Amino acid sequence: MPDLTFESHGVVALLSSDKADLLCAAAAMLPPGFRAVEGNPIVRFGLDSPGAITVDGKVVRRTKDRRAAVLDLASIVRRHVAEHAPSDVFVHAGVVAVGDCGIVVPGPSHSGKTALVAELVARGATYYSDEYAVVDAEGMIHPFAKPLTVRSRTGDGLAETIHVDAERLATRPIRCGAIVIAHYREGATWQPSARPCGEGAFALLKNTVSARRRPVDAMRTAAALARHAVVLAGERGEACEASSWLLARLDMTVRSE
Amino acid sequence: MRLDRPISRTEGLLTEEVDGELLAYDWGTNTAWRLNSTAAIVWRSCDGTRTLEDLLEVLEAELGSGVDEDVILIALDELVEHGMIESGYERRDEVSVRLSRRRFFKGATAATVAVAVPVVYSMAVPSAAAAASYPK
């Protein structure tokens, strides 16, 4: 059975499949920056042609759609890396940059952060991630630019990929300059208020994947990111309004597509 | 109400200061708290040696005028409710708590507005599965 041993953020894992082309498709979706290695994996992921996704031999999901299966496996792998990375701290958040200012949008799945990230990138911000803020021990946020995907509006549960120009992809770590706590509500008007840094840190901690496993690092990271950041919170409606507001306030020249 | 030189709970807590506020994490129960600046000052000052009057002095020194006994008691009620006081204070009944808050806001002036009403926020820290994405 074809397989690939890889390393991502300190996690060594094995990916296997019963079909070589399926393995290739799955490998193409491994976490950004992964590298093939030789070594003992701490976890084994599998994807077979009938559509079963396994983790350490246990079936965790089944789907007959090949593309959906590859995307699901990719998400499961990223989540595992996020939880088990020994050094970096993963915060469930979208991240973009405006100049030297990193903008972190914490939030769980379905909170609308991807839509806001997509709008910010379309208007000139640099794309870091729509899923995780990856923070090192020095408090720097690293790119984790998986394909920018939004849920299909056709209601079929699949994802649509949004193209991001190469010049908009982040290539270097950045400091957190702003934390945007944006709750989506249809029809809402974006009128955020400035909040204390403690509120920003609390929101980050709530969305830190490994908070229970590594509480010391999680607390330290949340506090470090928030201490020097502007924290904004509010309800937002359409992402275009909020993104325009944010870029204008951060003195970024708005460049609409 | 019983107040006798309260002692803040520190065992089993991780804490981080963030711009005058305090984050606390109980790794035994996976509960986290955020104390705003006023609550944080009171929590830090409850070291088992200070009376209500002493706590008032500390708060006045940190926040200036506009601080009175009600602010201290509201803070202590909040902290006890969230399990952050080990001993030396028992939370008051609801009527007394409400009266304190009403006095605080009724007597609010430009000076007291600058003194934030003590608040403690809490949350259950989610597991990794809950904190991360579901497959898109």
Coordinates of C-alpha atoms in Angstrom, one line a residue:
Chain A
M1 CA 0.0 0.0 0.0
P2 CA 1.5 3.3 -1.0
D3 CA 2.3 5.7 1.8
L4 CA 4.1 8.9 2.7
T5 CA 5.7 9.8 6.0
F6 CA 5.7 13.6 6.6
E7 CA 6.4 16.2 9.2
S8 CA 4.4 19.3 9.9
H9 CA 5.1 21.7 12.8
G10 CA 6.9 18.9 14.7
V11 CA 4.3 16.3 14.2
V12 CA 5.5 13.2 12.2
A13 CA 2.6 11.3 10.6
L14 CA 2.0 8.6 8.0
L15 CA -0.4 9.0 5.1
S16 CA -1.5 5.9 3.3
S17 CA -4.0 4.8 0.7
D18 CA -4.9 1.8 -1.4
K19 CA -4.6 3.8 -4.6
A20 CA -1.5 5.7 -5.6
D21 CA -3.4 8.5 -7.3
L22 CA -5.6 8.9 -4.2
L23 CA -2.5 9.2 -2.1
C24 CA -1.1 11.9 -4.5
A25 CA -4.4 13.8 -4.2
A26 CA -4.3 13.6 -0.5
A27 CA -0.7 14.5 -0.3
A28 CA -1.4 17.6 -2.3
M29 CA -3.7 18.8 0.5
L30 CA -1.3 18.2 3.4
P31 CA -0.7 21.2 5.7
P32 CA 1.2 24.1 4.2
G33 CA 5.0 23.7 4.6
F34 CA 4.9 20.0 5.3
R35 CA 7.9 18.0 4.3
A36 CA 8.5 14.3 3.5
V37 CA 10.7 12.6 6.1
E38 CA 11.8 9.3 7.3
G39 CA 10.9 8.4 10.9
N40 CA 8.5 6.9 13.2
P41 CA 5.1 8.5 12.8
I42 CA 3.1 9.3 16.0
V43 CA -0.2 9.0 14.0
R44 CA -1.4 7.2 10.9
F45 CA -3.9 8.6 8.5
G46 CA -5.6 6.5 5.8
L47 CA -7.9 7.1 2.9
D48 CA -9.2 4.2 0.8
S49 CA -11.0 4.3 -2.6
P50 CA -14.4 3.4 -1.1
G51 CA -14.1 6.6 0.9
A52 CA -13.2 5.6 4.4
I53 CA -10.9 8.0 6.3
T54 CA -9.0 6.4 9.2
V55 CA -6.9 7.6 12.0
D56 CA -4.7 5.0 13.6
G57 CA -6.7 2.3 11.9
K58 CA -10.1 3.6 13.2
V59 CA -12.7 4.8 10.7
V60 CA -13.6 8.3 11.5
R61 CA -15.5 9.3 8.5
R62 CA -16.9 7.8 5.3
T63 CA -17.9 9.6 2.1
K64 CA -18.3 8.3 -1.5
D65 CA -17.4 11.6 -3.1
R66 CA -13.6 11.5 -3.8
R67 CA -13.1 15.3 -3.6
A68 CA -15.0 15.6 -0.4
A69 CA -13.0 12.7 1.1
V70 CA -9.7 14.3 0.2
L71 CA -10.8 17.7 1.7
D72 CA -12.2 16.0 4.8
L73 CA -8.9 14.1 5.4
A74 CA -7.0 17.3 4.9
S75 CA -9.0 19.0 7.6
I76 CA -8.6 16.1 9.9
V77 CA -4.8 16.1 9.4
R78 CA -4.6 19.9 10.0
R79 CA -6.6 19.6 13.2
H80 CA -4.4 16.8 14.5
V81 CA -1.3 18.9 13.8
A82 CA -2.9 21.9 15.5
E83 CA -3.6 19.9 18.6
H84 CA -0.3 17.9 18.8
A85 CA 2.3 20.4 17.6
P86 CA 4.9 20.4 20.4
S87 CA 6.0 24.0 20.1
D88 CA 3.7 26.2 17.9
V89 CA 0.3 27.2 19.3
F90 CA -2.6 27.0 16.9
V91 CA -5.5 29.4 17.4
H92 CA -8.6 28.8 15.4
A93 CA -8.7 32.1 13.5
G94 CA -8.4 33.8 10.2
V95 CA -5.2 35.9 9.7
V96 CA -4.4 38.6 7.2
A97 CA -1.8 41.4 7.2
V98 CA -1.9 45.0 6.3
G99 CA 1.7 46.2 6.0
D100 CA 3.3 45.1 9.2
C101 CA 0.0 44.7 11.1
G102 CA -1.3 41.2 11.5
I103 CA -5.1 41.1 11.8
V104 CA -6.4 38.0 13.7
V105 CA -10.0 37.1 13.4
P106 CA -10.7 34.3 16.1
G107 CA -13.7 32.1 15.8
P108 CA -14.9 28.5 15.4
S109 CA -16.2 27.0 12.3
H110 CA -19.3 28.6 10.8
S111 CA -18.5 32.0 12.5
G112 CA -17.9 33.7 9.1
K113 CA -14.2 34.4 9.5
T114 CA -13.3 32.9 6.1
A115 CA -15.7 35.2 4.3
L116 CA -14.1 38.2 6.1
V117 CA -10.6 37.0 5.3
A118 CA -11.5 36.5 1.6
E119 CA -12.9 40.1 1.4
L120 CA -9.8 41.5 3.1
V121 CA -7.5 39.7 0.8
A122 CA -9.6 40.7 -2.3
R123 CA -9.1 44.3 -1.1
G124 CA -5.3 44.1 -0.8
A125 CA -4.5 42.4 2.5
T126 CA -1.9 39.6 2.6
Y127 CA -3.3 36.2 3.2
Y128 CA -1.9 34.1 6.1
S129 CA -4.7 31.7 6.8
D130 CA -8.5 31.3 6.9
E131 CA -8.2 28.5 9.6
Y132 CA -5.4 28.9 12.1
A133 CA -3.2 31.5 13.5
V134 CA 0.1 29.6 14.0
V135 CA 2.1 31.3 16.7
D136 CA 5.6 30.5 17.6
A137 CA 7.3 30.9 21.0
E138 CA 8.3 34.5 20.2
G139 CA 4.7 35.5 19.5
M140 CA 5.1 35.7 15.8
I141 CA 2.3 34.5 13.5
H142 CA 3.4 32.3 10.7
P143 CA 1.7 31.7 7.3
F144 CA -0.6 28.7 7.2
A145 CA -2.0 29.4 3.8
K146 CA -4.2 26.4 2.9
P147 CA -6.4 27.0 -0.1
L148 CA -8.9 29.6 0.8
T149 CA -12.2 27.8 0.8
V150 CA -15.7 28.8 1.5
R151 CA -18.7 26.6 1.9
S152 CA -20.7 26.1 -1.3
R153 CA -23.8 28.2 -1.5
T154 CA -25.5 25.4 -3.4
G155 CA -26.1 23.7 0.0
D156 CA -24.4 20.5 -1.1
G157 CA -21.9 20.8 1.8
L158 CA -18.9 21.0 -0.5
A159 CA -16.3 23.8 -0.5
E160 CA -15.5 26.3 -3.2
T161 CA -11.9 27.4 -3.6
I162 CA -11.1 31.0 -4.0
H163 CA -8.0 31.8 -5.9
V164 CA -5.4 34.0 -4.2
D165 CA -2.8 35.7 -6.3
A166 CA 0.8 34.6 -5.4
E167 CA 1.6 38.2 -4.5
R168 CA -1.1 38.2 -1.9
L169 CA 0.3 35.1 -0.1
A170 CA 2.3 35.7 3.1
T171 CA 5.9 34.6 3.1
R172 CA 7.1 35.8 6.5
P173 CA 6.0 35.8 10.1
I174 CA 4.2 38.8 11.5
R175 CA 3.2 40.4 14.8
C176 CA -0.4 40.7 15.9
G177 CA -1.6 44.2 15.5
A178 CA -5.3 43.8 15.7
I179 CA -7.8 41.3 17.0
V180 CA -11.2 41.4 15.4
I181 CA -14.0 39.6 17.2
A182 CA -16.8 39.7 14.6
H183 CA -20.0 37.8 15.1
Y184 CA -22.0 37.4 11.9
R185 CA -25.6 38.2 11.9
E186 CA -27.6 38.6 8.7
G187 CA -28.5 42.2 8.1
A188 CA -26.2 43.6 10.9
T189 CA -24.3 46.8 10.5
W190 CA -20.6 46.8 11.3
Q191 CA -20.1 49.2 14.2
P192 CA -17.4 47.7 16.3
S193 CA -16.3 49.1 19.6
A194 CA -12.7 49.1 21.0
R195 CA -12.4 46.5 23.7
P196 CA -9.8 45.9 26.4
C197 CA -6.9 43.7 25.5
G198 CA -8.1 41.2 28.1
E199 CA -11.2 40.6 26.0
G200 CA -9.0 39.9 23.0
A201 CA -6.9 37.4 24.9
F202 CA -10.0 35.7 26.2
A203 CA -11.3 35.3 22.7
L204 CA -8.0 33.8 21.5
L205 CA -7.8 31.4 24.5
K206 CA -11.3 30.2 23.7
N207 CA -10.2 29.3 20.2
T208 CA -6.8 27.8 21.0
V209 CA -6.9 24.2 19.8
S210 CA -4.4 22.8 22.3
A211 CA -5.6 24.9 25.3
R212 CA -6.4 21.8 27.4
R213 CA -3.3 19.9 26.4
R214 CA -0.9 22.8 26.8
P215 CA -2.6 25.4 29.0
V216 CA 0.6 27.3 30.0
D217 CA 1.6 27.9 26.3
A218 CA -2.0 28.7 25.4
M219 CA -2.4 31.3 28.1
R220 CA 1.0 32.8 27.4
T221 CA 0.3 33.0 23.6
A222 CA -3.1 34.6 24.1
A223 CA -1.8 37.2 26.4
A224 CA 1.3 37.9 24.3
L225 CA -0.8 38.4 21.1
A226 CA -3.3 40.6 22.8
R227 CA -1.1 42.9 24.9
H228 CA 0.0 45.1 22.0
A229 CA -3.0 44.7 19.8
V230 CA -6.1 46.8 19.1
V231 CA -9.1 44.8 20.0
L232 CA -12.4 45.4 18.1
A233 CA -15.7 43.6 18.6
G234 CA -19.1 43.8 17.1
E235 CA -21.7 42.2 14.9
R236 CA -21.2 42.3 11.2
G237 CA -23.4 41.7 8.2
E238 CA -21.8 41.3 4.8
A239 CA -18.1 40.9 4.9
C240 CA -17.5 43.6 2.3
E241 CA -18.7 46.3 4.7
A242 CA -16.5 45.1 7.6
S243 CA -13.4 44.6 5.5
S244 CA -13.7 48.1 4.0
W245 CA -14.1 49.6 7.5
L246 CA -11.1 47.7 8.8
L247 CA -8.8 48.5 5.9
A248 CA -9.7 52.2 6.0
R249 CA -9.1 52.4 9.8
L250 CA -5.8 50.7 9.4
D251 CA -4.8 53.4 6.8
M252 CA -4.6 50.9 4.1
T253 CA -5.4 52.0 0.6
V254 CA -8.5 50.2 -0.4
R255 CA -8.0 48.4 -3.6
S256 CA -11.1 46.9 -4.9
E257 CA -10.9 44.2 -7.6
Chain B
M1 CA -21.9 39.0 55.0
R2 CA -18.7 37.8 56.6
L3 CA -15.5 39.5 55.7
D4 CA -12.4 38.5 57.5
R5 CA -9.2 39.3 55.6
P6 CA -10.0 37.3 52.4
I7 CA -7.5 35.1 50.7
S8 CA -7.6 34.6 46.9
R9 CA -7.4 31.1 45.6
T10 CA -4.2 30.5 43.7
E11 CA -3.8 26.7 43.8
G12 CA -4.3 25.1 40.5
L13 CA -4.5 28.4 38.7
L14 CA -2.5 29.6 35.8
T15 CA -2.6 33.4 35.5
E16 CA -1.5 36.0 32.9
E17 CA -1.8 39.7 33.2
V18 CA -3.0 41.5 30.1
D19 CA -2.9 45.3 30.3
G20 CA -4.3 45.5 33.8
E21 CA -6.8 42.7 33.4
L22 CA -6.2 39.1 34.5
L23 CA -6.7 35.8 32.8
A24 CA -6.9 32.8 35.0
Y25 CA -7.1 29.1 34.0
D26 CA -8.0 26.2 36.3
W27 CA -6.3 23.2 34.7
G28 CA -8.3 20.8 36.9
T29 CA -11.7 21.9 35.6
N30 CA -10.6 23.4 32.3
T31 CA -12.3 26.6 33.2
A32 CA -10.9 30.1 32.4
W33 CA -11.8 33.5 33.7
R34 CA -11.2 37.0 32.7
L35 CA -11.1 39.6 35.5
N36 CA -11.5 43.2 34.4
S37 CA -9.0 45.6 35.9
T38 CA -11.1 46.4 39.1
A39 CA -11.7 42.8 39.9
A40 CA -8.1 41.9 39.1
I41 CA -6.8 44.5 41.6
V42 CA -9.1 43.2 44.4
W43 CA -8.2 39.5 43.6
R44 CA -4.5 40.3 43.7
S45 CA -4.9 42.2 47.0
C46 CA -6.7 39.5 48.9
D47 CA -3.6 38.0 50.5
G48 CA -5.1 37.2 53.9
T49 CA -3.8 40.3 55.6
R50 CA -6.1 43.0 54.4
T51 CA -9.4 44.1 55.8
L52 CA -12.2 45.8 53.9
E53 CA -10.7 49.2 54.7
D54 CA -7.3 48.0 53.6
L55 CA -8.7 46.8 50.3
L56 CA -10.4 50.2 49.9
E57 CA -7.1 52.0 50.4
V58 CA -5.5 49.8 47.7
L59 CA -8.2 50.4 45.2
E60 CA -8.2 54.1 45.8
A61 CA -4.4 54.2 45.3
E62 CA -4.8 52.3 42.0
L63 CA -7.9 53.9 40.6
G64 CA -8.2 57.2 42.4
S65 CA -11.4 58.7 43.8
G66 CA -14.7 57.2 43.1
V67 CA -14.1 54.0 44.9
D68 CA -16.2 53.0 47.9
E69 CA -17.1 50.0 49.9
D70 CA -19.7 48.9 47.4
V71 CA -17.1 48.4 44.7
I72 CA -15.0 46.1 47.0
L73 CA -18.0 44.1 48.0
I74 CA -19.3 43.7 44.4
A75 CA -15.8 42.5 43.4
L76 CA -15.7 40.0 46.3
D77 CA -19.2 38.7 45.5
E78 CA -18.1 38.2 41.9
L79 CA -14.9 36.4 42.9
V80 CA -16.6 34.1 45.4
E81 CA -19.3 33.2 42.8
H82 CA -16.5 32.1 40.5
G83 CA -14.6 30.2 43.1
M84 CA -11.7 32.6 43.2
I85 CA -11.7 33.4 46.9
E86 CA -10.3 30.6 49.1
S87 CA -11.5 32.0 52.5
G88 CA -12.4 35.0 54.5
Y89 CA -15.5 36.2 52.6
E90 CA -18.9 34.8 52.1
R91 CA -21.0 36.0 49.2
R92 CA -24.0 38.2 50.2
D93 CA -27.6 37.4 49.5
E94 CA -29.0 38.5 46.2
V95 CA -30.9 41.5 47.7
S96 CA -27.7 42.9 49.2
V97 CA -25.8 42.4 46.0
R98 CA -28.4 44.2 43.9
L99 CA -28.6 47.1 46.4
S100 CA -24.8 47.5 46.1
R101 CA -24.9 47.6 42.4
R102 CA -27.8 50.1 42.5
R103 CA -25.9 52.4 44.8
F104 CA -22.8 52.1 42.7
F105 CA -24.6 53.2 39.5
K106 CA -26.9 55.7 41.1
G107 CA -24.0 57.5 42.6
A108 CA -21.9 57.4 39.5
T109 CA -20.2 60.6 38.6
A110 CA -17.5 61.4 36.1
A111 CA -15.0 60.1 38.6
T112 CA -16.7 56.8 39.4
V113 CA -17.4 56.1 35.7
A114 CA -13.7 55.7 35.3
V115 CA -13.9 53.0 37.9
A116 CA -15.2 50.0 36.0
V117 CA -17.7 47.9 37.9
P118 CA -15.9 44.7 38.8
V119 CA -16.7 41.9 36.5
V120 CA -15.5 38.3 36.2
Y121 CA -16.2 36.5 32.9
S122 CA -15.9 32.7 32.8
M123 CA -15.9 30.0 30.1
A124 CA -15.4 26.3 29.8
V125 CA -12.2 25.9 27.7
P126 CA -13.3 23.8 24.8
S127 CA -11.6 20.5 23.8
A128 CA -9.5 20.4 20.7
A129 CA -12.3 18.9 18.6
A130 CA -14.6 21.7 19.7
A131 CA -12.1 24.5 19.1
A132 CA -11.1 23.4 15.6
S133 CA -12.8 23.3 12.3
Y134 CA -15.2 20.7 11.2
P135 CA -14.3 19.4 7.7
K136 CA -15.4 21.9 5.1

